[in-house]
CSV table of C-alpha atoms in Angstrom, one decimal:
chain,number,residue,atom,x,y,z
A,1,HIS,CA,-4.8,-55.9,46.3
A,2,THR,CA,-6.0,-53.3,48.8
A,3,GLY,CA,-8.2,-51.5,46.3
A,4,LEU,CA,-10.3,-54.5,45.8
A,5,MET,CA,-10.7,-55.1,49.5
A,6,ARG,CA,-11.5,-51.4,50.0
A,7,SER,CA,-14.2,-51.5,47.4
A,8,LEU,CA,-15.7,-54.7,48.9
A,9,LEU,CA,-15.6,-53.1,52.3
A,10,TRP,CA,-17.6,-50.0,51.2
A,11,LEU,CA,-20.0,-52.2,49.2
A,12,ASN,CA,-20.7,-54.3,52.3
A,13,ILE,CA,-21.1,-51.2,54.5
A,14,ALA,CA,-23.7,-49.8,52.0
A,15,ILE,CA,-25.5,-53.2,52.1
A,16,GLY,CA,-25.4,-53.3,55.9
A,17,LEU,CA,-26.7,-49.8,56.2
A,18,GLY,CA,-29.4,-50.6,53.6
A,19,PHE,CA,-30.6,-53.6,55.7
A,20,GLY,CA,-30.8,-51.3,58.8
A,21,LEU,CA,-32.5,-48.5,56.9
A,22,GLN,CA,-35.0,-50.9,55.4
A,23,GLU,CA,-35.9,-52.3,58.8
A,24,SER,CA,-36.2,-48.8,60.3
A,25,LEU,CA,-38.5,-47.7,57.4
A,26,LYS,CA,-40.6,-50.8,57.8
A,27,LEU,CA,-41.0,-50.5,61.6
A,28,GLY,CA,-41.1,-46.7,61.8
A,29,LEU,CA,-43.2,-45.8,58.8
A,30,GLY,CA,-44.7,-49.1,57.7
A,31,LEU,CA,-42.9,-48.5,54.3
A,32,ASP,CA,-41.6,-51.7,52.7
A,33,LEU,CA,-39.2,-50.8,49.9
A,34,PRO,CA,-37.2,-53.4,47.9
A,35,LEU,CA,-33.9,-54.0,49.6
A,36,PHE,CA,-31.8,-53.1,46.6
A,37,VAL,CA,-33.4,-49.7,46.4
A,38,VAL,CA,-32.6,-48.9,50.0
A,39,CYS,CA,-29.0,-50.3,49.6
A,40,LEU,CA,-28.6,-48.2,46.4
A,41,PHE,CA,-29.7,-45.1,48.4
A,42,CYS,CA,-27.2,-45.9,51.1
A,43,GLY,CA,-24.4,-46.3,48.5
A,44,ILE,CA,-25.4,-42.9,46.9
A,45,LEU,CA,-25.4,-41.3,50.4
A,46,LEU,CA,-22.0,-42.8,51.2
A,47,SER,CA,-20.5,-41.8,47.9
A,48,ASN,CA,-21.6,-38.2,48.3
A,49,THR,CA,-20.7,-37.7,52.0
A,50,VAL,CA,-17.6,-39.9,52.9
A,51,PRO,CA,-15.2,-38.4,50.3
A,52,ALA,CA,-16.3,-34.9,51.2
A,53,VAL,CA,-15.9,-35.4,55.0
A,54,PHE,CA,-12.7,-37.5,54.9
A,55,LYS,CA,-10.7,-35.8,52.1
A,56,THR,CA,-7.5,-37.8,52.6
A,57,MET,CA,-9.4,-41.2,52.2
A,58,THR,CA,-9.1,-43.0,48.9
A,59,TRP,CA,-12.6,-43.6,47.7
A,60,PRO,CA,-13.2,-46.5,45.3
A,61,ALA,CA,-15.2,-44.6,42.7
A,62,ARG,CA,-14.0,-45.0,39.2
A,63,SER,CA,-11.3,-47.5,40.3
A,64,ARG,CA,-10.3,-50.6,38.4
A,65,SER,CA,-11.2,-52.6,41.5
A,66,LEU,CA,-14.8,-51.3,41.5
A,67,ALA,CA,-15.0,-52.0,37.8
A,68,VAL,CA,-14.0,-55.6,38.4
A,69,ILE,CA,-16.6,-56.0,41.0
A,70,SER,CA,-19.2,-54.3,38.8
A,71,ASP,CA,-18.4,-56.5,35.8
A,72,LEU,CA,-18.6,-59.7,38.0
A,73,ALA,CA,-21.9,-58.7,39.6
A,74,LEU,CA,-23.4,-57.8,36.2
A,75,GLY,CA,-22.2,-61.1,34.7
A,76,ILE,CA,-23.7,-63.1,37.6
A,77,PHE,CA,-27.0,-61.2,37.4
A,78,LEU,CA,-27.3,-61.7,33.6
A,79,THR,CA,-26.4,-65.4,33.9
A,80,MET,CA,-28.9,-66.0,36.7
A,81,SER,CA,-31.6,-64.2,34.7
A,82,LEU,CA,-31.0,-66.2,31.5
A,83,MET,CA,-30.7,-69.5,33.4
A,84,SER,CA,-34.1,-68.9,35.0
A,85,LEU,CA,-35.9,-68.3,31.7
A,86,GLN,CA,-38.4,-71.1,30.9
A,87,LEU,CA,-38.9,-70.3,27.2
A,88,TRP,CA,-40.9,-73.5,26.5
A,89,THR,CA,-43.7,-72.2,28.8
A,90,VAL,CA,-44.3,-69.2,26.4
A,91,ALA,CA,-43.6,-70.9,23.1
A,92,GLY,CA,-47.2,-70.5,22.0
A,93,LEU,CA,-46.9,-66.8,22.4
A,94,ALA,CA,-43.8,-66.4,20.3
A,95,GLY,CA,-45.6,-64.6,17.4
A,96,PRO,CA,-47.4,-62.0,19.5
A,97,MET,CA,-44.3,-61.5,21.7
A,98,LEU,CA,-42.2,-60.9,18.6
A,99,ILE,CA,-44.7,-58.3,17.3
A,100,ILE,CA,-44.7,-56.6,20.7
A,101,LEU,CA,-40.9,-56.7,20.8
A,102,ALA,CA,-40.7,-55.1,17.3
A,103,ALA,CA,-43.1,-52.4,18.3
A,104,GLN,CA,-41.1,-51.7,21.5
A,105,LEU,CA,-37.9,-51.6,19.5
A,106,VAL,CA,-39.3,-49.1,17.0
A,107,GLY,CA,-40.8,-47.0,19.8
A,108,ALA,CA,-37.5,-47.0,21.8
A,109,ALA,CA,-35.5,-46.1,18.7
A,110,LEU,CA,-37.8,-43.2,17.8
A,111,PHE,CA,-37.7,-41.9,21.4
A,112,ILE,CA,-33.9,-42.1,21.5
A,113,VAL,CA,-33.3,-40.4,18.2
A,114,TYR,CA,-36.0,-37.7,18.4
A,115,VAL,CA,-36.4,-37.0,22.1
A,116,LEU,CA,-33.6,-38.3,24.3
A,117,PHE,CA,-30.6,-37.5,22.1
A,118,PRO,CA,-31.6,-34.0,21.3
A,119,VAL,CA,-32.8,-33.1,24.8
A,120,MET,CA,-29.5,-34.5,26.3
A,121,GLY,CA,-27.4,-32.3,24.1
A,122,ARG,CA,-26.5,-34.2,20.9
A,123,ASP,CA,-23.1,-35.1,22.2
A,124,TYR,CA,-21.1,-38.2,23.2
A,125,GLU,CA,-22.7,-38.4,26.7
A,126,ALA,CA,-26.2,-38.3,25.0
A,127,ALA,CA,-25.2,-41.1,22.7
A,128,VAL,CA,-24.0,-43.3,25.6
A,129,LEU,CA,-27.2,-42.5,27.5
A,130,GLY,CA,-29.1,-43.5,24.4
A,131,ALA,CA,-27.3,-46.8,24.3
A,132,GLY,CA,-28.2,-47.2,28.0
A,133,PHE,CA,-31.8,-46.3,27.4
A,134,ALA,CA,-32.0,-48.9,24.6
A,135,GLY,CA,-30.9,-51.5,27.1
A,136,PHE,CA,-33.4,-50.3,29.7
A,137,ALA,CA,-36.3,-50.1,27.3
A,138,LEU,CA,-35.7,-53.6,25.9
A,139,GLY,CA,-34.5,-55.2,29.1
A,140,ALA,CA,-33.6,-53.9,32.5
A,141,THR,CA,-31.1,-51.6,34.2
A,142,PRO,CA,-28.3,-54.2,34.1
A,143,THR,CA,-28.8,-54.5,30.4
A,144,ALA,CA,-28.6,-50.7,30.2
A,145,ILE,CA,-25.3,-50.7,32.2
A,146,ALA,CA,-23.9,-53.5,30.0
A,147,ASN,CA,-24.7,-51.4,26.8
A,148,MET,CA,-23.2,-48.3,28.3
A,149,THR,CA,-20.1,-50.2,29.5
A,150,ALA,CA,-19.6,-51.7,26.0
A,151,VAL,CA,-19.7,-48.2,24.4
A,152,THR,CA,-17.5,-46.5,27.0
A,153,LYS,CA,-14.9,-49.3,26.8
A,154,GLN,CA,-14.6,-48.6,23.1
A,155,TYR,CA,-14.8,-44.8,23.0
A,156,GLY,CA,-14.1,-43.5,26.5
A,157,ALA,CA,-15.7,-42.5,29.8
A,158,ALA,CA,-19.2,-40.9,30.1
A,159,THR,CA,-19.6,-40.0,33.8
A,160,ARG,CA,-22.8,-38.0,33.4
A,161,ALA,CA,-24.5,-40.9,31.6
A,162,PHE,CA,-23.4,-43.3,34.3
A,163,LEU,CA,-24.8,-41.0,36.9
A,164,ILE,CA,-28.2,-40.3,35.2
A,165,LEU,CA,-29.2,-43.7,34.0
A,166,PRO,CA,-28.7,-45.8,37.1
A,167,LEU,CA,-30.3,-43.1,39.3
A,168,VAL,CA,-33.4,-42.9,37.1
A,169,SER,CA,-33.8,-46.5,36.1
A,170,ALA,CA,-32.8,-48.3,39.3
A,171,PHE,CA,-33.7,-45.8,42.0
A,172,PHE,CA,-36.4,-43.3,41.0
A,173,VAL,CA,-38.4,-45.8,38.9
A,174,ASP,CA,-38.4,-48.2,41.7
A,175,LEU,CA,-39.4,-45.6,44.2
A,176,SER,CA,-42.2,-44.5,41.9
A,177,ASN,CA,-43.3,-48.1,41.3
A,178,ALA,CA,-43.5,-48.7,45.1
A,179,ALA,CA,-45.5,-45.5,45.6
A,180,ILE,CA,-47.9,-46.3,42.7
A,181,ILE,CA,-48.4,-49.9,43.9
A,182,TRP,CA,-49.0,-48.7,47.5
A,183,LEU,CA,-51.5,-46.1,46.2
A,184,PHE,CA,-53.4,-48.6,44.0
A,185,LEU,CA,-53.5,-51.2,46.8
A,186,GLY,CA,-55.3,-48.8,49.0
A,187,GLY,CA,-52.5,-47.1,50.8
């Protein structure tokens, strides 16, 4: 199917540009960002420029082909993450970890219900974003995407939520973390 090949082509172009940009930042500015952040930035840049410049080109955004690639990549990431867990090494900390997890769960739920949902407009998009934030607060960005995907498969698309959460949780948070770590390590 050509749609799948087109999606893979643009994905690989974004990754290739990300590699080049990361090397340029490292050599030119001495800035060493995580590779996925730079590749994500290149993907965002491509998604916002290529369709605007080449109006007749079919862009893979919101296509079934890109959804297949996204589901596969998310499944592989979650599988690798779960396979690498060595739970026996932290078995003695199970009690304190459960207490911390319970506190984090309560804190995230209160934040979603009383801050995020009202601030985002008390609508369907806000609910999907709340599901995503729950995944992010209790896991990571892929968990957030999995939560939002589960909700939208059942109840319909939420494009604003899928724009906001990945940008904030995977891009801005990592840029902020890189800046904070750099600052605390003496810049």
